[in-house]
CSV table of C-alpha atoms in Angstrom, one decimal:
chain,number,residue,atom,x,y,z
J,1,MET,CA,99.0,86.2,128.1
J,2,ALA,CA,98.6,87.5,124.6
J,3,LEU,CA,99.4,85.9,121.2
J,4,THR,CA,99.6,87.5,117.8
J,5,GLY,CA,99.4,85.5,114.6
J,6,ALA,CA,97.2,82.7,116.1
J,7,THR,CA,95.4,82.1,112.9
J,8,GLY,CA,98.7,81.4,111.0
J,9,PHE,CA,100.6,78.2,110.2
J,10,LEU,CA,102.9,78.4,113.3
J,11,GLY,CA,100.6,80.6,115.4
J,12,LEU,CA,97.8,78.0,115.6
J,13,ARG,CA,100.2,75.3,116.8
J,14,LEU,CA,101.7,77.7,119.3
J,15,LEU,CA,98.2,78.5,120.6
J,16,ASP,CA,97.6,74.8,121.1
J,17,GLU,CA,100.8,74.5,123.1
J,18,LEU,CA,99.9,77.5,125.2
J,19,LEU,CA,96.4,76.3,125.9
J,20,CYS,CA,98.0,73.0,127.2
J,21,ARG,CA,100.0,75.1,129.7
J,22,HIS,CA,97.8,78.1,130.7
J,23,ARG,CA,94.3,78.6,131.9
J,24,SER,CA,93.5,81.2,129.3
J,25,VAL,CA,95.0,83.0,126.3
J,26,THR,CA,94.2,86.3,124.7
J,27,VAL,CA,94.5,86.3,120.9
J,28,LEU,CA,95.1,89.6,119.1
J,29,ALA,CA,93.6,89.2,115.6
J,30,ARG,CA,92.4,91.3,112.7
J,31,GLY,CA,88.7,91.6,112.0
J,32,GLU,CA,85.6,90.5,113.9
J,33,PRO,CA,86.5,88.6,117.1
J,34,GLU,CA,83.8,86.0,116.7
J,35,ARG,CA,84.9,85.1,113.2
J,36,ALA,CA,88.5,84.8,114.3
J,37,ARG,CA,87.4,82.6,117.2
J,38,GLU,CA,85.4,80.3,114.9
J,39,ARG,CA,88.4,80.0,112.5
J,40,ILE,CA,90.7,79.1,115.3
J,41,ALA,CA,88.3,76.6,116.7
J,42,ARG,CA,87.9,74.9,113.3
J,43,GLY,CA,91.7,74.8,112.8
J,44,LEU,CA,92.4,73.4,116.3
J,45,ALA,CA,89.8,70.7,115.7
J,46,ARG,CA,91.8,69.3,112.8
J,47,PHE,CA,94.8,68.3,115.0
J,48,ALA,CA,94.4,69.1,118.6
J,49,THR,CA,92.7,67.4,121.6
J,50,PRO,CA,89.0,68.5,121.7
J,51,ARG,CA,88.5,71.3,124.2
J,52,PRO,CA,84.8,71.8,125.1
J,53,ASP,CA,85.9,74.7,127.4
J,54,LEU,CA,87.7,76.6,124.6
J,55,PRO,CA,85.1,79.5,124.4
J,56,ALA,CA,85.8,80.2,128.1
J,57,ARG,CA,89.5,80.0,127.8
J,58,LEU,CA,90.1,81.9,124.5
J,59,ARG,CA,89.6,85.7,124.5
J,60,VAL,CA,89.9,87.4,121.1
J,61,VAL,CA,90.6,91.1,120.8
J,62,SER,CA,90.3,92.8,117.5
J,63,ALA,CA,93.7,94.4,116.9
J,64,ARG,CA,95.9,95.7,114.0
J,65,ILE,CA,99.6,95.4,114.6
J,66,THR,CA,100.4,97.8,111.8
J,67,GLU,CA,98.8,100.7,113.7
J,68,PRO,CA,99.9,102.5,116.9
J,69,ARG,CA,98.3,101.1,120.0
J,70,LEU,CA,97.3,98.1,117.7
J,71,GLY,CA,94.4,100.3,116.5
J,72,LEU,CA,92.8,100.2,120.0
J,73,PRO,CA,91.4,103.2,121.9
J,74,GLU,CA,93.9,104.4,124.6
J,75,ASP,CA,91.9,103.1,127.5
J,76,ALA,CA,91.4,99.7,125.9
J,77,HIS,CA,95.1,99.5,125.1
J,78,ARG,CA,96.0,100.3,128.7
J,79,GLU,CA,93.5,97.8,130.0
J,80,LEU,CA,94.9,95.1,127.8
J,81,ALA,CA,98.5,95.9,128.7
J,82,ASP,CA,97.6,95.8,132.4
J,83,SER,CA,96.2,92.3,132.1
J,84,LEU,CA,99.2,90.6,130.5
J,85,ASP,CA,102.0,88.5,132.0
J,86,ALA,CA,103.5,87.5,128.7
J,87,VAL,CA,103.3,88.6,125.1
J,88,TRP,CA,104.0,86.2,122.2
J,89,HIS,CA,104.5,88.0,118.8
J,90,CYS,CA,104.1,85.5,116.0
J,91,ALA,CA,102.2,87.5,113.4
J,92,GLY,CA,104.1,88.6,110.3
J,93,ASP,CA,104.2,88.8,106.6
J,94,THR,CA,106.2,85.8,105.3
J,95,THR,CA,106.2,86.8,101.6
J,96,LEU,CA,109.8,85.8,100.8
J,97,ASP,CA,110.1,88.1,97.7
J,98,GLY,CA,107.6,90.7,98.9
J,99,ASP,CA,108.0,94.5,98.7
J,100,LEU,CA,110.3,95.8,101.4
J,101,ALA,CA,108.0,98.7,102.4
J,102,VAL,CA,105.0,96.4,102.9
J,103,LEU,CA,107.2,93.9,104.8
J,104,ARG,CA,108.5,96.6,107.0
J,105,ARG,CA,105.0,97.9,107.8
J,106,VAL,CA,104.0,94.4,109.1
J,107,ASN,CA,107.2,92.9,110.4
J,108,VAL,CA,109.1,95.9,111.7
J,109,ALA,CA,106.4,98.5,112.6
J,110,GLY,CA,104.2,95.6,113.8
J,111,THR,CA,107.0,94.4,116.2
J,112,ARG,CA,107.4,98.0,117.5
J,113,HIS,CA,103.7,98.2,118.3
J,114,VAL,CA,103.7,94.9,120.1
J,115,LEU,CA,106.7,95.9,122.1
J,116,ASP,CA,104.9,99.1,123.0
J,117,LEU,CA,102.0,97.0,124.3
J,118,ALA,CA,104.5,95.0,126.5
J,119,GLY,CA,105.8,98.3,128.0
J,120,ALA,CA,102.5,100.1,128.4
J,121,GLY,CA,101.0,98.3,131.4
J,122,SER,CA,101.5,98.2,135.1
J,123,GLY,CA,103.2,94.8,135.0
J,124,GLN,CA,106.3,93.6,133.1
J,125,PRO,CA,105.1,90.9,130.8
J,126,MET,CA,107.7,88.6,129.3
J,127,VAL,CA,108.2,89.1,125.5
J,128,PHE,CA,108.6,86.1,123.2
J,129,HIS,CA,109.4,87.2,119.6
J,130,VAL,CA,109.2,84.8,116.7
J,131,SER,CA,111.9,85.6,114.1
J,132,THR,CA,113.5,83.3,111.5
J,133,ALA,CA,116.8,81.5,111.1
J,134,PHE,CA,117.1,83.4,107.8
J,135,VAL,CA,118.2,86.6,109.5
J,136,ALA,CA,121.6,85.0,108.9
J,137,GLY,CA,121.3,86.6,105.5
J,138,ALA,CA,123.0,85.6,102.2
J,139,ARG,CA,125.9,83.6,103.6
J,140,ARG,CA,125.9,80.2,101.8
J,141,ALA,CA,128.1,78.0,104.0
J,142,GLY,CA,129.5,77.7,107.5
J,143,VAL,CA,127.9,77.7,110.9
J,144,VAL,CA,125.3,80.3,112.0
J,145,TYR,CA,125.4,80.9,115.8
J,146,GLU,CA,122.5,81.9,118.0
J,147,ASP,CA,124.2,85.0,119.3
J,148,GLU,CA,124.9,86.4,115.8
J,149,LEU,CA,122.9,89.3,114.4
J,150,THR,CA,124.5,91.0,111.5
J,151,ASP,CA,123.8,92.4,108.1
J,152,ALA,CA,127.4,92.0,106.9
J,153,TYR,CA,126.4,89.2,104.5
J,154,GLY,CA,123.5,91.0,102.9
J,155,PHE,CA,120.2,89.3,102.5
J,156,GLU,CA,118.6,87.0,100.0
J,157,GLY,CA,115.5,89.1,100.0
J,158,ALA,CA,113.4,91.7,101.6
J,159,TYR,CA,111.7,89.3,104.0
J,160,GLU,CA,115.0,88.4,105.6
J,161,ARG,CA,116.0,92.1,106.0
J,162,SER,CA,112.6,93.0,107.6
J,163,LYS,CA,113.0,90.2,110.2
J,164,TYR,CA,116.6,91.3,110.9
J,165,GLU,CA,115.3,94.8,111.5
J,166,ALA,CA,112.6,93.5,113.8
J,167,GLU,CA,115.2,91.6,115.9
J,168,LEU,CA,117.2,94.9,116.2
J,169,LEU,CA,114.0,96.5,117.7
J,170,VAL,CA,113.7,93.7,120.3
J,171,HIS,CA,117.3,94.2,121.4
J,172,ALA,CA,116.9,98.0,121.6
J,173,TRP,CA,113.7,97.6,123.6
J,174,ALA,CA,115.4,95.2,126.1
J,175,ARG,CA,118.3,97.6,126.5
J,176,ALA,CA,116.0,100.6,127.0
J,177,THR,CA,113.7,98.9,129.5
J,178,GLY,CA,116.3,96.6,131.2
J,179,ARG,CA,113.9,93.7,130.7
J,180,PRO,CA,114.5,90.3,129.3
J,181,ALA,CA,113.1,89.0,126.0
J,182,VAL,CA,113.3,85.7,124.1
J,183,VAL,CA,113.8,85.4,120.3
J,184,PHE,CA,113.0,82.2,118.5
J,185,ARG,CA,114.5,81.6,115.1
J,186,PRO,CA,112.7,78.7,113.4
J,187,SER,CA,114.0,77.3,110.1
J,188,VAL,CA,111.7,76.4,107.2
J,189,LEU,CA,108.5,75.1,108.8
J,190,THR,CA,106.8,72.1,107.3
J,191,THR,CA,104.1,69.6,108.1
J,192,GLY,CA,103.1,66.1,107.0
J,193,LEU,CA,99.4,67.0,107.8
J,194,PRO,CA,97.5,67.2,104.5
J,195,PRO,CA,96.0,70.6,103.6
J,196,HIS,CA,92.5,71.3,104.7
J,197,PRO,CA,90.2,74.4,104.3
J,198,ASP,CA,90.1,74.8,108.0
J,199,LEU,CA,93.9,74.8,108.4
J,200,PRO,CA,96.3,77.7,107.7
J,201,GLU,CA,98.2,77.2,104.5
J,202,HIS,CA,101.5,75.4,104.4
J,203,PRO,CA,104.1,77.9,103.2
J,204,LEU,CA,105.5,75.4,100.7
J,205,LEU,CA,102.0,75.4,99.0
J,206,ASN,CA,103.2,78.6,97.4
J,207,ILE,CA,105.7,76.6,95.3
J,208,GLU,CA,103.0,74.3,93.9
J,209,ARG,CA,100.7,77.2,93.3
J,210,THR,CA,103.4,79.1,91.5
J,211,LEU,CA,104.4,76.1,89.3
J,212,THR,CA,100.7,75.5,88.5
J,213,GLY,CA,100.3,79.2,87.5
J,214,MET,CA,103.4,79.1,85.4
J,215,GLU,CA,102.1,76.0,83.5
J,216,ARG,CA,99.0,77.9,82.5
J,217,SER,CA,100.8,81.2,81.8
J,218,TYR,CA,104.0,80.0,80.0
J,219,PHE,CA,103.6,76.4,78.8
J,220,GLY,CA,100.1,76.1,77.5
J,221,PRO,CA,97.6,73.2,77.9
J,222,GLY,CA,100.3,70.5,78.0
J,223,GLY,CA,102.1,72.3,80.9
J,224,LEU,CA,105.6,71.4,82.0
J,225,ARG,CA,105.2,67.8,81.1
J,226,GLU,CA,105.4,68.6,77.4
J,227,HIS,CA,108.9,70.0,77.9
J,228,GLY,CA,110.3,66.9,79.7
J,229,ARG,CA,113.1,68.5,81.8
J,230,PHE,CA,114.2,71.7,83.4
J,231,ARG,CA,117.2,72.9,85.3
J,232,ILE,CA,117.3,75.0,88.5
J,233,VAL,CA,120.4,76.8,89.9
J,234,GLY,CA,121.6,75.5,93.2
J,235,ARG,CA,124.1,73.3,94.9
J,236,PRO,CA,123.6,69.6,94.0
J,237,ASP,CA,125.2,68.9,97.4
J,238,GLY,CA,123.3,71.7,99.2
J,239,GLN,CA,121.1,71.3,102.2
J,240,LEU,CA,118.1,72.8,103.8
J,241,ASN,CA,116.9,72.8,107.4
J,242,LEU,CA,113.2,71.9,107.4
J,243,MET,CA,111.5,71.7,110.8
J,244,PRO,CA,108.0,70.2,111.4
J,245,VAL,CA,105.8,73.0,112.6
J,246,GLU,CA,104.4,70.9,115.4
J,247,ASP,CA,107.9,70.2,116.8
J,248,ALA,CA,108.9,73.9,116.5
J,249,ALA,CA,105.8,75.0,118.5
J,250,ALA,CA,106.6,72.4,121.2
J,251,VAL,CA,110.2,73.5,121.5
J,252,MET,CA,109.3,77.1,121.8
J,253,ALA,CA,106.7,76.4,124.5
J,254,ARG,CA,109.1,74.3,126.5
J,255,LEU,CA,111.7,77.0,126.4
J,256,ALA,CA,109.2,79.6,127.5
J,257,ASP,CA,108.4,77.4,130.6
J,258,LEU,CA,112.0,77.9,131.8
J,259,PRO,CA,113.1,80.9,133.9
J,260,PRO,CA,114.6,83.6,131.7
J,261,ALA,CA,118.4,84.0,131.8
J,262,GLY,CA,118.3,87.8,131.3
J,263,GLY,CA,118.9,90.1,128.4
J,264,VAL,CA,117.8,88.8,125.0
J,265,GLU,CA,118.0,85.0,124.7
J,266,THR,CA,118.0,83.7,121.1
J,267,TYR,CA,117.3,80.2,120.2
J,268,HIS,CA,117.6,78.4,116.8
J,269,VAL,CA,114.5,76.2,116.5
J,270,VAL,CA,115.8,73.8,113.9
J,271,HIS,CA,115.8,70.2,112.9
J,272,GLY,CA,118.6,68.0,114.1
J,273,ARG,CA,119.3,66.7,110.6
J,274,GLU,CA,119.6,68.8,107.4
J,275,THR,CA,117.5,67.8,104.4
J,276,PRO,CA,119.6,67.3,101.2
J,277,VAL,CA,118.6,69.5,98.3
J,278,GLU,CA,118.2,66.2,96.5
J,279,GLU,CA,115.0,65.6,98.4
J,280,PHE,CA,113.7,69.0,97.3
J,281,ARG,CA,114.6,68.1,93.7
J,282,ARG,CA,112.6,64.8,94.1
J,283,LEU,CA,109.7,66.8,95.4
J,284,LEU,CA,109.7,69.1,92.5
J,285,GLU,CA,109.7,66.2,90.1
J,286,ARG,CA,106.7,64.7,91.8
J,287,LEU,CA,104.9,68.0,91.7
J,288,THR,CA,105.6,68.7,88.1
J,289,GLY,CA,105.9,65.3,86.5
J,290,VAL,CA,109.1,66.2,84.7
J,291,ARG,CA,112.8,65.6,85.3
J,292,VAL,CA,114.5,68.3,87.4
J,293,ALA,CA,118.2,68.9,87.6
J,294,ILE,CA,120.0,71.1,90.2
J,295,VAL,CA,123.0,72.8,88.5
J,296,PRO,CA,125.7,75.2,89.8
J,297,ARG,CA,125.0,77.8,87.1
J,298,LEU,CA,122.7,78.3,84.2
J,299,THR,CA,124.1,80.5,81.5
J,300,ASP,CA,121.8,79.5,78.7
J,301,PRO,CA,118.3,79.1,80.3
J,302,SER,CA,115.5,78.0,78.0
J,303,PRO,CA,112.3,80.1,78.2
J,304,ARG,CA,110.7,77.5,80.5
J,305,GLU,CA,113.8,77.5,82.8
J,306,ALA,CA,113.8,81.3,82.9
J,307,ALA,CA,110.1,81.1,83.9
J,308,VAL,CA,110.8,78.6,86.6
J,309,ALA,CA,113.4,81.0,88.0
J,310,VAL,CA,110.5,83.4,88.9
J,311,VAL,CA,110.2,81.4,92.1
J,312,SER,CA,113.2,83.2,93.4
J,313,GLY,CA,111.9,83.6,96.9
J,314,VAL,CA,112.4,79.8,97.4
J,315,PHE,CA,114.9,78.6,94.9
J,316,CYS,CA,117.6,80.9,96.1
J,317,TYR,CA,118.0,78.7,99.2
J,318,LEU,CA,118.9,75.7,97.1
J,319,GLY,CA,122.4,77.2,96.9
J,320,GLN,CA,123.0,77.0,100.6
J,321,ARG,CA,125.1,74.5,102.6
J,322,ARG,CA,125.1,76.1,106.0
J,323,ARG,CA,124.2,74.8,109.5
J,324,TYR,CA,122.4,76.5,112.3
J,325,ASP,CA,124.0,76.0,115.7
J,326,ASP,CA,121.4,75.2,118.4
J,327,SER,CA,123.7,74.7,121.4
J,328,ARG,CA,121.5,76.9,123.6
J,329,VAL,CA,118.4,74.9,122.9
J,330,ARG,CA,120.2,71.6,123.6
J,331,ALA,CA,121.8,73.1,126.8
J,332,ARG,CA,118.3,74.0,128.2
J,333,LEU,CA,116.2,71.1,126.8
J,334,GLY,CA,118.7,68.3,126.3
J,335,PRO,CA,119.4,66.5,123.0
J,336,PRO,CA,116.3,66.0,120.9
J,337,GLY,CA,116.8,62.3,120.3
J,338,VAL,CA,116.6,60.8,116.8
J,339,PRO,CA,114.5,63.2,114.8
J,340,ALA,CA,112.2,62.0,112.1
J,341,ARG,CA,113.6,62.5,108.6
J,342,VAL,CA,112.1,65.2,106.5
J,343,ASP,CA,112.2,63.9,102.9
J,344,ALA,CA,110.3,64.2,99.7
J,345,ASP,CA,107.6,61.7,100.9
J,346,TYR,CA,107.0,63.7,104.0
J,347,LEU,CA,106.9,67.0,102.2
J,348,LEU,CA,104.4,65.7,99.6
J,349,SER,CA,102.1,64.5,102.3
J,350,GLY,CA,101.7,68.0,103.5
J,351,LEU,CA,101.0,69.4,100.0
J,352,ARG,CA,98.4,66.9,98.8
J,353,PRO,CA,94.8,66.7,100.2
J,354,VAL,CA,93.6,63.3,101.3
J,355,PRO,CA,91.5,61.9,98.5
J,356,ARG,CA,87.8,61.8,99.3
J,357,PRO,CA,86.3,58.3,99.4
J,358,GLU,CA,84.1,57.6,96.4
J,359,GLY,CA,80.6,58.8,97.0
J,360,ALA,CA,81.6,61.0,100.0
J,361,VAL,CA,79.4,64.0,100.7
J,362,ARG,CA,81.2,67.3,100.1
């Protein structure tokens, strides 16, 4: 079994789930294998059950998904392909407002190269592809179904388009080879685990980092607090689907344990309850220390409000009120029970480091 993206926010949790189920896992990672292995071990130690046998169970292969044959010599690529019974593709560029050419190189070409690996060996490894619920595009309301894959609504940004194009590749590969594949579409992944240097960064940390940078660049020493209030365009009654990353990894691993149904199975890995945009507004207030208003439109933005709009890769989702149908997940795993609420308190706990006790050694 091979996994890409094991050093990432979701990939590290997926690796933990796979190690709970399988004797060994091969990780395809950039750079020096020993450094990647050490990074993974430190990350797992922050939340997973200790595994003294980890070095014997974790194989790390230096690979670059942006290159044909993953940058491996032909014989090494064939040897790797022959050894696999499953390929999990979790690596990707998640820059929401990134450059489309860069995103395609990682998310689209990278997917093509991983699919090539799955088809290059003597066996027929199962393919598990991690996509995103945001391939639904720029539709703002209604229900998004698991069997939908269309560009009819356009996209909020280049990231969504690149992941849509990657899913098309998975479908084309399955048709051409006559083999099954599974596509997982998680919503916005979150955690209540405080940040730590040994852990992959929480995606929402980009919001805090951007706001902090804007305070220095646009607002001077007093920052946003001197300005007292700002408005952001969105739906005051909007909603977001925020899924704890630990739960998402567990759902994916449980689904992968089941016999494949054939063709391309697609699953929305989403929270059972939507988070109101109001909770996100509260989070922004606590991050910035100023009053925040979500408004339907903003025709006269102040300079500071225009600066805040720079975070377009995130704030564009505040205008949504759509729901992701997860009937297939429920049909195969049963109802999820009463899911924990994802609110401003939970989100803040995943963005703020735990204070060090006074006198603690660094």
